[in-house]
XYZ file of C-alpha atoms in Angstrom:
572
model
C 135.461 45.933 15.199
C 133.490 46.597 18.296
C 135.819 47.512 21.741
C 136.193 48.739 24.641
C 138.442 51.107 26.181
C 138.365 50.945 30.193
C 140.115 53.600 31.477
C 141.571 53.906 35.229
C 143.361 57.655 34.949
C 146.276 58.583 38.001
C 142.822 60.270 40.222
C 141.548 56.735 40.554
C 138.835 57.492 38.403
C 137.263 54.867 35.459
C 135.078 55.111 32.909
C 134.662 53.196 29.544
C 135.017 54.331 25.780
C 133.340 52.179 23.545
C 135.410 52.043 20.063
C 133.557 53.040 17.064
C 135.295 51.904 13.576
C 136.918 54.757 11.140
C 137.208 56.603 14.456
C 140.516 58.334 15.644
C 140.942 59.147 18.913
C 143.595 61.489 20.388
C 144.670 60.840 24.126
C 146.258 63.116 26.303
C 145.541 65.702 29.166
C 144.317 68.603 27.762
C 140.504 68.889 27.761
C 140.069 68.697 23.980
C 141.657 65.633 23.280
C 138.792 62.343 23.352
C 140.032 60.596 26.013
C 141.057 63.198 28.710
C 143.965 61.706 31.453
C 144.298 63.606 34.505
C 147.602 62.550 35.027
C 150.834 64.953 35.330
C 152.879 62.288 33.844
C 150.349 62.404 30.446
C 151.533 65.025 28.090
C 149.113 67.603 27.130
C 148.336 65.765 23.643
C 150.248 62.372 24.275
C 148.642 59.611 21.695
C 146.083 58.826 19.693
C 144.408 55.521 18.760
C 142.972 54.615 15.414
C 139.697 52.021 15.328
C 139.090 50.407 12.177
C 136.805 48.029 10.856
C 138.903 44.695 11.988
C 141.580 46.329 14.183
C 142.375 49.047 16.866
C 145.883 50.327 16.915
C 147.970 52.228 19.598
C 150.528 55.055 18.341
C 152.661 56.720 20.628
C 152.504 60.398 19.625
C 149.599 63.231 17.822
C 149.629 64.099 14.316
C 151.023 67.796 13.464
C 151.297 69.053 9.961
C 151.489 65.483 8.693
C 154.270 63.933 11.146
C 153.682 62.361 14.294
C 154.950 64.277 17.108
C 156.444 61.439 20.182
C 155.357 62.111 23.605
C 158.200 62.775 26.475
C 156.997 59.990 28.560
C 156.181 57.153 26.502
C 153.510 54.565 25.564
C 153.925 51.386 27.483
C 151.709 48.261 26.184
C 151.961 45.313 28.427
C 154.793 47.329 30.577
C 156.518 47.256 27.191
C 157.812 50.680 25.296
C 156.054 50.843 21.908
C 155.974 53.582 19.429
C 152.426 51.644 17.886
C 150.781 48.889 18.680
C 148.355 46.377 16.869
C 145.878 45.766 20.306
C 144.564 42.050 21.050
C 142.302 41.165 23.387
C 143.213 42.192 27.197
C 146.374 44.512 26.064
C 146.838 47.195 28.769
C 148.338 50.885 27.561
C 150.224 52.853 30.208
C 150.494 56.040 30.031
C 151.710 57.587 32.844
C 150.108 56.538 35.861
C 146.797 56.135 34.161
C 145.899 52.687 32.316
C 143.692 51.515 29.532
C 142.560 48.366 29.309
C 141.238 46.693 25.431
C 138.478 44.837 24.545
C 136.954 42.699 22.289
C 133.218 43.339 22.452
C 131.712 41.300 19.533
C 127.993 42.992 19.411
C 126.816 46.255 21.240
C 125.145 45.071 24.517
C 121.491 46.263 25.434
C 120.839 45.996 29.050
C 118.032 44.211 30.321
C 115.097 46.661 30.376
C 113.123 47.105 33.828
C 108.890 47.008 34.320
C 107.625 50.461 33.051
C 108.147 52.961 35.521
C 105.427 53.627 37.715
C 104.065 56.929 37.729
C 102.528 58.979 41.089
C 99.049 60.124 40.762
C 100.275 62.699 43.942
C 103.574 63.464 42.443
C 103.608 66.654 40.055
C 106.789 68.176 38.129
C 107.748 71.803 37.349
C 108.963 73.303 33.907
C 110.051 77.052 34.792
C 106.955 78.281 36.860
C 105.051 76.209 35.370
C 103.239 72.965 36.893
C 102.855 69.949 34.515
C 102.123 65.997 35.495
C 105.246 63.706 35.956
C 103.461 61.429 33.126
C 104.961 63.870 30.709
C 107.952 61.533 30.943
C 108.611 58.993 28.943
C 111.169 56.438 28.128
C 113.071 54.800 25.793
C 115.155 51.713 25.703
C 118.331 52.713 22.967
C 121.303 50.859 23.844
C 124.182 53.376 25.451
C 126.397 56.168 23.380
C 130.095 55.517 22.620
C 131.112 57.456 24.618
C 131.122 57.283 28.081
C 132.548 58.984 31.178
C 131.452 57.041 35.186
C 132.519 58.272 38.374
C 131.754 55.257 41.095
C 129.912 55.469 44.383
C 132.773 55.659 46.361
C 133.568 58.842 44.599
C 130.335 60.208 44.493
C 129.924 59.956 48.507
C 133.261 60.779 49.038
C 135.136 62.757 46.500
C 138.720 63.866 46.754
C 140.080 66.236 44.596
C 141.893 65.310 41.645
C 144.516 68.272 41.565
C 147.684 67.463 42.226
C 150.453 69.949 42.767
C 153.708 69.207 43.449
C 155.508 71.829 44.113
C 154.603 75.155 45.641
C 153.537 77.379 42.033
C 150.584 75.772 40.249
C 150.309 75.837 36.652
C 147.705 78.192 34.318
C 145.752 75.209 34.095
C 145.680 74.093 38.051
C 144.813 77.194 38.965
C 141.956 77.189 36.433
C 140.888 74.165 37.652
C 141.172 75.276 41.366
C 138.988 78.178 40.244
C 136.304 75.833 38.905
C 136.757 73.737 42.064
C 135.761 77.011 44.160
C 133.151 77.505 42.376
C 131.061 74.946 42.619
C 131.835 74.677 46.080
C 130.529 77.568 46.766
C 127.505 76.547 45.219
C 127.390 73.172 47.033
C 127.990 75.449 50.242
C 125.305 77.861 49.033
C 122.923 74.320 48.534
C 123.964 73.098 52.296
C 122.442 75.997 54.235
C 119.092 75.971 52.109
C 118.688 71.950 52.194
C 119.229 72.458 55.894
C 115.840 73.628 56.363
C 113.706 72.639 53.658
C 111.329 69.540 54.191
C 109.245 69.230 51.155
C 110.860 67.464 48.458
C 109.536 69.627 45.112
C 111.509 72.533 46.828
C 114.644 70.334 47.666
C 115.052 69.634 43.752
C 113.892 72.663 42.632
C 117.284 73.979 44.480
C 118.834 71.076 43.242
C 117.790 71.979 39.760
C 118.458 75.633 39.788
C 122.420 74.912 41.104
C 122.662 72.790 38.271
C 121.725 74.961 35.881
C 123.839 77.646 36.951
C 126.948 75.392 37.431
C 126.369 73.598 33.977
C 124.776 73.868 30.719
C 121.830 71.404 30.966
C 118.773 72.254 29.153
C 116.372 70.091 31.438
C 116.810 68.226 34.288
C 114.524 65.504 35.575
C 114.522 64.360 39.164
C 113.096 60.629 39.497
C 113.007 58.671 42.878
C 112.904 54.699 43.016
C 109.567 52.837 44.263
C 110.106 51.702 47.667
C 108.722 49.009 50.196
C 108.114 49.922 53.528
C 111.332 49.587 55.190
C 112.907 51.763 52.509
C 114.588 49.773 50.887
C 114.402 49.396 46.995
C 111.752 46.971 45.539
C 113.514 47.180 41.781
C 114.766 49.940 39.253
C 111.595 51.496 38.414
C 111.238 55.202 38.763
C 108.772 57.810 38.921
C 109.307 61.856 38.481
C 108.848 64.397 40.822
C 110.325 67.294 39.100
C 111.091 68.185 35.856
C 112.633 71.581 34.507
C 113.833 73.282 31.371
C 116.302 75.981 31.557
C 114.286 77.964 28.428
C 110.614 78.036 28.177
C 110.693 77.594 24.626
C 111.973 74.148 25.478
C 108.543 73.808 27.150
C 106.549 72.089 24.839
C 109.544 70.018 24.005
C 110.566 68.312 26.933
C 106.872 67.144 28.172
C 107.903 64.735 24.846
C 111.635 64.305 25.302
C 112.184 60.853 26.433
C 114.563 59.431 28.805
C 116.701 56.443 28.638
C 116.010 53.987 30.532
C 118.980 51.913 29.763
C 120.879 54.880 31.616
C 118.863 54.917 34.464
C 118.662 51.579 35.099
C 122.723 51.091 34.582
C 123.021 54.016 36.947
C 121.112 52.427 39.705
C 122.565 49.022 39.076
C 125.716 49.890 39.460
C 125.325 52.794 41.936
C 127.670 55.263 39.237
C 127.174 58.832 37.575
C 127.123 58.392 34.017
C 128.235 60.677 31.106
C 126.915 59.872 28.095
C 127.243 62.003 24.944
C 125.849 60.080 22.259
C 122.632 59.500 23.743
C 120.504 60.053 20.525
C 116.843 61.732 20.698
C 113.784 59.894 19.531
C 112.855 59.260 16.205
C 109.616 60.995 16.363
C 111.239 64.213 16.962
C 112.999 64.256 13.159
C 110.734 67.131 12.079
C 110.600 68.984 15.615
C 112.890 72.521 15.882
C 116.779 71.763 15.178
C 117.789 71.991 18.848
C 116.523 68.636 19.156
C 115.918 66.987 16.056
C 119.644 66.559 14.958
C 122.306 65.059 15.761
C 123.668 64.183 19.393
C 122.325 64.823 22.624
C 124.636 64.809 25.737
C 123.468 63.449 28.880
C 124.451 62.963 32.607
C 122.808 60.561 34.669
C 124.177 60.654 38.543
C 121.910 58.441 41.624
C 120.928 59.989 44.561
C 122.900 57.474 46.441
C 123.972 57.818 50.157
C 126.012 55.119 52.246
C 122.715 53.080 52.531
C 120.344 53.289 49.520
C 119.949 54.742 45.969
C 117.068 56.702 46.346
C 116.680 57.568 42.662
C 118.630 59.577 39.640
C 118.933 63.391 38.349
C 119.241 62.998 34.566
C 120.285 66.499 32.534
C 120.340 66.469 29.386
C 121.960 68.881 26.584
C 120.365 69.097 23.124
C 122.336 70.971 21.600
C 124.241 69.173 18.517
C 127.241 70.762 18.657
C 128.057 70.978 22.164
C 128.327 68.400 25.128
C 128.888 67.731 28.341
C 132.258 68.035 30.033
C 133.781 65.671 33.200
C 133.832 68.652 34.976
C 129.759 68.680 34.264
C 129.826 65.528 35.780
C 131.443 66.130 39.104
C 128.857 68.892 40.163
C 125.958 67.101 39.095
C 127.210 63.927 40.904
C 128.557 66.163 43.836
C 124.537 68.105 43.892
C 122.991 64.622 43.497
C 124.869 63.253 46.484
C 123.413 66.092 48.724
C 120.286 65.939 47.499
C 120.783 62.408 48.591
C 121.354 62.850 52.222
C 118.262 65.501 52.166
C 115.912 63.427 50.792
C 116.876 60.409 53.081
C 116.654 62.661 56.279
C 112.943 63.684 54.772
C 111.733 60.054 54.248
C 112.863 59.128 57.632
C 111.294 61.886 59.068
C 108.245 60.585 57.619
C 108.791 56.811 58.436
C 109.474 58.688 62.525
C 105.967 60.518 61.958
C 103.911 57.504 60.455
C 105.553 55.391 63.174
C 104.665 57.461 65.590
C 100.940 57.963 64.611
C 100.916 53.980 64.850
C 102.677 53.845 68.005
C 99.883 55.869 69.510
C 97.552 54.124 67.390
C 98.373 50.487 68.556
C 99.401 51.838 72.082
C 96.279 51.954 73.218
C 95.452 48.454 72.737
C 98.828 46.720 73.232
C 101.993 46.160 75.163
C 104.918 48.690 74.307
C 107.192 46.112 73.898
C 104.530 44.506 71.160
C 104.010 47.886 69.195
C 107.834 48.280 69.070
C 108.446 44.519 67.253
C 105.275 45.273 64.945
C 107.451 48.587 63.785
C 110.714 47.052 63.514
C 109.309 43.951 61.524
C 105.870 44.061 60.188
C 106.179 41.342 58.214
C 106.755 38.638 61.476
C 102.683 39.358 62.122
C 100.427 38.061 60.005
C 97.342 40.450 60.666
C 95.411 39.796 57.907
C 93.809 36.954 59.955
C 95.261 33.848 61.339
C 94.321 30.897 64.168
C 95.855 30.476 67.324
C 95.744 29.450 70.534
C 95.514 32.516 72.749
C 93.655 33.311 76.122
C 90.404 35.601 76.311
C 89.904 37.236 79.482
C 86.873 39.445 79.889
C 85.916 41.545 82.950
C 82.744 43.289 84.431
C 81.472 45.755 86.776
C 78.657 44.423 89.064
C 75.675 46.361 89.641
C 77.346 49.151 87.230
C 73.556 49.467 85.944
C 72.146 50.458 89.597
C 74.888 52.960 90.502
C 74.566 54.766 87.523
C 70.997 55.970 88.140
C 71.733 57.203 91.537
C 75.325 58.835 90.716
C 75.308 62.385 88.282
C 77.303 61.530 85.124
C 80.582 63.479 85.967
C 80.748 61.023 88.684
C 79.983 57.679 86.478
C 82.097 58.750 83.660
C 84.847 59.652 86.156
C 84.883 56.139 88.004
C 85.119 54.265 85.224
C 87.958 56.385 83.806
C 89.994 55.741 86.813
C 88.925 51.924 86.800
C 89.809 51.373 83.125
C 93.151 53.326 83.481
C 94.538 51.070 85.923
C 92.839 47.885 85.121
C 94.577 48.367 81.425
C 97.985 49.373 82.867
C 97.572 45.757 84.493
C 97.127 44.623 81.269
C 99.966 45.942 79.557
C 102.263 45.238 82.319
C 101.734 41.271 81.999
C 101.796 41.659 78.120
C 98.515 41.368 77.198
C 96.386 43.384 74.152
C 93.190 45.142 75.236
C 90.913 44.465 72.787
C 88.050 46.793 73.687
C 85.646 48.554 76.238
C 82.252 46.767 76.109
C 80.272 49.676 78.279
C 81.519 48.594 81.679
C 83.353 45.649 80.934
C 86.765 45.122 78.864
C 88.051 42.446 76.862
C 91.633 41.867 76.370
C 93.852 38.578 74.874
C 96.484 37.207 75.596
C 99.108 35.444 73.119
C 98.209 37.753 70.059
C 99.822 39.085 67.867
C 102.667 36.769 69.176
C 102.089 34.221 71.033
C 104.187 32.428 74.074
C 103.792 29.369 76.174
C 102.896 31.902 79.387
C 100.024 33.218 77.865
C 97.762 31.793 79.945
C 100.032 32.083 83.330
C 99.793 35.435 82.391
C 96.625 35.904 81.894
C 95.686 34.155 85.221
C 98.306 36.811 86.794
C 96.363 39.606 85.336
C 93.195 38.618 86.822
C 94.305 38.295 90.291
C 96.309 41.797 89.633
C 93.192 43.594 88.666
C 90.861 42.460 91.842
C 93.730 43.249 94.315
C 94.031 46.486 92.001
C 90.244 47.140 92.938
C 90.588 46.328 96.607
C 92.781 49.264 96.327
C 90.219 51.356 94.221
C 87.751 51.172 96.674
C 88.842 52.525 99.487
C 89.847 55.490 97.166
C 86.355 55.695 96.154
C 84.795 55.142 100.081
C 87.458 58.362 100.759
C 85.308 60.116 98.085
C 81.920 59.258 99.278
C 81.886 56.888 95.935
C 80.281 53.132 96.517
C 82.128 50.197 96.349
C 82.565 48.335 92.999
C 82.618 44.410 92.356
C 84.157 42.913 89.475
C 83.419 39.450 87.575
C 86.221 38.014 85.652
C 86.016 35.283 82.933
C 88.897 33.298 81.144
C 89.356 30.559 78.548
C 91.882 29.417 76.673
C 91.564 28.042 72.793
C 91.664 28.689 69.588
C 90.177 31.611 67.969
C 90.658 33.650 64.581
C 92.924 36.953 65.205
C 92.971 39.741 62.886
C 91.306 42.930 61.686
C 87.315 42.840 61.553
C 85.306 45.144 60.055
C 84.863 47.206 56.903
C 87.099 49.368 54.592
C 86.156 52.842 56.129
C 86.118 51.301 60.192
C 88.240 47.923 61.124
C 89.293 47.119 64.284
C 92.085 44.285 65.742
C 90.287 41.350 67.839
C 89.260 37.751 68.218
C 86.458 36.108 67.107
C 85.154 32.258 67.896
C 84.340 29.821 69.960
C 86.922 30.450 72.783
C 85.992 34.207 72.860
C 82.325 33.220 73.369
C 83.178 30.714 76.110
C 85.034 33.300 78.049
C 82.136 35.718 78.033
C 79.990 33.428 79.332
C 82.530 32.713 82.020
C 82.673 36.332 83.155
C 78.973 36.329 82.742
C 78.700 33.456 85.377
C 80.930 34.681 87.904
C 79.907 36.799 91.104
C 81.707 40.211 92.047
C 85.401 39.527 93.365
C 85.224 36.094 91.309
C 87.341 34.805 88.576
C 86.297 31.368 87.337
C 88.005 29.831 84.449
C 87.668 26.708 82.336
C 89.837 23.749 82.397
C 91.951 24.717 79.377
C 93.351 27.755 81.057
C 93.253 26.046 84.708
C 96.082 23.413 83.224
C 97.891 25.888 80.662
C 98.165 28.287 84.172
C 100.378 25.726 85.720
C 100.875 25.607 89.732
C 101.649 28.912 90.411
C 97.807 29.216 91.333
C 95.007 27.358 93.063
C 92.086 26.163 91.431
C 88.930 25.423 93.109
C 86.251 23.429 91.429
C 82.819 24.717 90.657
C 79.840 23.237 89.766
C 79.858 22.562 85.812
C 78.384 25.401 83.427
C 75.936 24.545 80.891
C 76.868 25.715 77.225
C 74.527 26.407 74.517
C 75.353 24.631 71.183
C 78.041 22.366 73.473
C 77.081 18.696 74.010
C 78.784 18.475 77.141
C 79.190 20.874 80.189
C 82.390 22.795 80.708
C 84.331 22.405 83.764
C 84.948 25.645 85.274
C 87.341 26.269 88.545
C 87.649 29.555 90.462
C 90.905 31.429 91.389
C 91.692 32.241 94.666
C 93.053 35.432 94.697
C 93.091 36.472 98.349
């Protein structure tokens, strides 16, 4: 018969024992027993449960010297006091404050396997002091061992101690247990104050690694971190390595071939639990490798790298020896390192979201509104910058008589004038929420209504204009104080449809607008005089009332069949 055994002991933790026929298994709360209860109420050895091949049966009691020996406090089965008990589907055992819950199982289950694991070409893994590639790694899909020991997230984040003392002298065994419990908080302690400091995550699980192995006996340990999408959140269960290490180097060879189950990892980011494991078995294509591996069972733990947001990956240690495995105790530090590892790792990729954001934010800053930069950070996916039509404004703008006034000025002075000009004829810009799309020599070209656009984007175009020739009036009298000649500027604007996105090739690309409505509006600026702005009828009735419009004499187009209207803006 294939069962289940889910267990819920008095600490509030659970795991699962899957039933194996011909298999006895004693109960009780000392650690050698099968199923270990860390419950007070749970005598030291307190029951055992036979599995056959078409039944499971409860008995109240352990086998000494050929007679069963009765616990002090019972075995309740359905909140009913039984010596033994034939079990049926959904029977629940008490014992103590712990209970066990059967069942039926038909088949062994074999969890949906994920895509192969992606490996990273940048991404390299340690053995002792030795560097090897992450592809070393492999997987395998073999359904889960019998046995089974989980400690939830809940736990994992936020563990509480499962000691209980009641009153004031602790037993041999509590205080053996309180030892334990020092110890490997003073190695969690001893973690803390390195992790604080370390950036660079090959060194944050190579101190990961090395606590492990000196609070545990894993043979290897293998750190691997989930693929991510931009926002960090998890795309799907596949994992990559970026450390592996053996305790022994003669387990070198060895573990760049031991395999890793992937039904494990993927149950252990599913679920967001540590996972014990001790009949994981090793690969078949190690049967004539060295004994340590080649027979009989390996142990494994399996505990994510989980924080109150995200599972950011697993630490899987393994044991290969046969006749040893791992403990619960095992699986509290690893799950307890893993945690912390956790929160470093998290505070290192969001240092490096900050940094890349940052980089962009100085990057896109330069061309476009704050406010603008900030939504493309928080959600890049509401622009669609790999090209798109829209309506949008074009304005483009023009020194007059730049050409003249840099042959009679020395270049400090030209390069400084325009400097000052751009600088607040951008700010202008910006402050009416508008992208600057480039410097054209003296001129500038900046749109309005991209990447987002708005029903003001032409008002606010229109206010930008008549911002940046009072802005000049300004300018120049700065410049007369200076001995510097006046500047004129001619300003162009048309509103229409034109193609936004990024132009250009893989090594140099740059954001803009291309088309017909961008064309238009250069020829506009091209048309009007110093201290003009003329704009075309599109932009004239998308401005609204807030400005007046004075007709102009019609501009001839190339490649248009008729003439476009154009209007100037009075501005003063």
């Amino acid at each position: 018969m294939n069962a289940i055994l889910k267990i819920t002991d008095a600490s509030g933790r659970s795991w699962e024992v899957n039933l194996l026929p011909d298999t006895i298994y004693n109960i009780g709360r000392a650690k050698e027993n099968d199923i270990v209860l860390n419950d007070r109420r749970v005598s030291r050895r307190h029951a055992h449960l036979v599995a056959e091949a078409s039944s499971c049966k409860i008995v109240d009691g352990y086998l000494e010297n050929g007679e069963i020996q009765r616990s002090i406090n019972r075995v309740f089965v359905n909140n009913v006091p039984r010596f033994e008990k034939t079990l049926e589907q959904g029977d629940r055992i008490i014992i103590g404050e712990s209970n066990l819950d059967f069942k039926k199982t038909g088949t062994p289950k074999i969890l949906e396997t994920p895509p192969e694991a992606k490996k990273s070409s940048a991404s390299s893994a340690l053995i002792g002091e030795t560097e090897i590639a992450p592809t070393g790694v492999n997987y395998d899909d073999q359904p889960l061992g019998h046995t089974q020991l989980q400690i939830s997230a809940h736990e994992i984040i936020g563990h509480r101690s499962s000691i209980t003392v009641e009153t004031g002298v602790a037993t041999a065994e509590e205080i053996k247990e309180l030892r334990r419990k020092a110890k490997a908080l003073d190695l969690l302690y001893e973690m803390s104050k390195t992790l604080g400091t370390v950036f660079d995550l090959k060194e944050i699980f190579i101190k990961a690694t090395d606590l492990i192995f000196r609070g545990t006996p894993a043979e290897r340990v293998v750190a691997l971190l989930a693929d991510e999408s931009i926002d960090g959140k998890i795309l799907d269960y596949s994992l990559y390595p970026i450390a592996v290490r053996a305790r022994d180097a003669k387990l070198e060879n060895l573990t760049e071939k031991l395999t890793i189950s992937r039904t494990i990892t993927q149950k252990v980011m599913r679920d967001r639990v540590a996972l014990l494991s001790q009949d994981a078995k090793t690969d078949k294509q190690f049967s004539g490798a060295e004994s340590i591996v080649a027979q009989g069972v390996r142990s494994t733990i399996c505990a994510p790298l989980i924080t109150e947001s995200n599972v950011h990956g697993v630490m899987y240690a393994d044991r290969f020896d046969p006749f040893a495995a791992f403990s619960p105790d095992d699986l509290e530090l690893i799950s307890a390192v893993a945690a912390q590892t956790a929160m470093v790792v998290e505070t290192v990729k969001a240092h490096k979201r900050l940094a890349r954001e940052e980089v962009a934010r100085a990057n896109y800053g330069r061309f476009m509104p704050e406010y603008v930069v900030k939504q493309m950070l928080e959600n890049p996916d509401s622009f669609k910058l790999g090209g798109v039509n829209q309506t949008v404004t074009i304005l483009f703008a023009d020194i007059r008589g730049f050409t003249a006034f840099s042959e009679r000025e020395n270049p400090e002075k030209v390069v400084g004038l325009l400097n000052r000009y751009f600088t607040a004829m951008s700010e202008i810009i910006f402050a009416h929420g508008g992208t600057l799309d480039k410097y054209i020599g003296d001129g500038l070209m900046a749109i309005f209504g991209a990447p987002t656009a708005t029903p003001e984007d032409a008002k606010n175009a229109l206010k930008t204009a008549t911002a940046m020739q009072r802005r000049l009036a300004t300018l120049n009298k700065e410049l007369e104080s200076e001995g510097i000649s006046r500047v004129h500027v001619g300003i162009g604007l048309h509103t229409g449809v034109a193609t936004i996105g990024y132009i250009g090739s893989e090594q140099r690309s740059e954001y803009t607008a291309i088309g017909d409505t961008v064309n238009l509006a250069s020829r506009l600026e091209s048309s009007a005089r110093g201290g003009q702005i003329l704009v075309s009828e599109a932009t004239a009735q998308a401005g609204g009332d807030s400005f007046t419009f004075l007709p102009q004499e019609s501009l001839t187009v190339k490649n248009r069949l008729q003439s476009v209207s154009l209007f100037e803006v009075k501005w003063n």
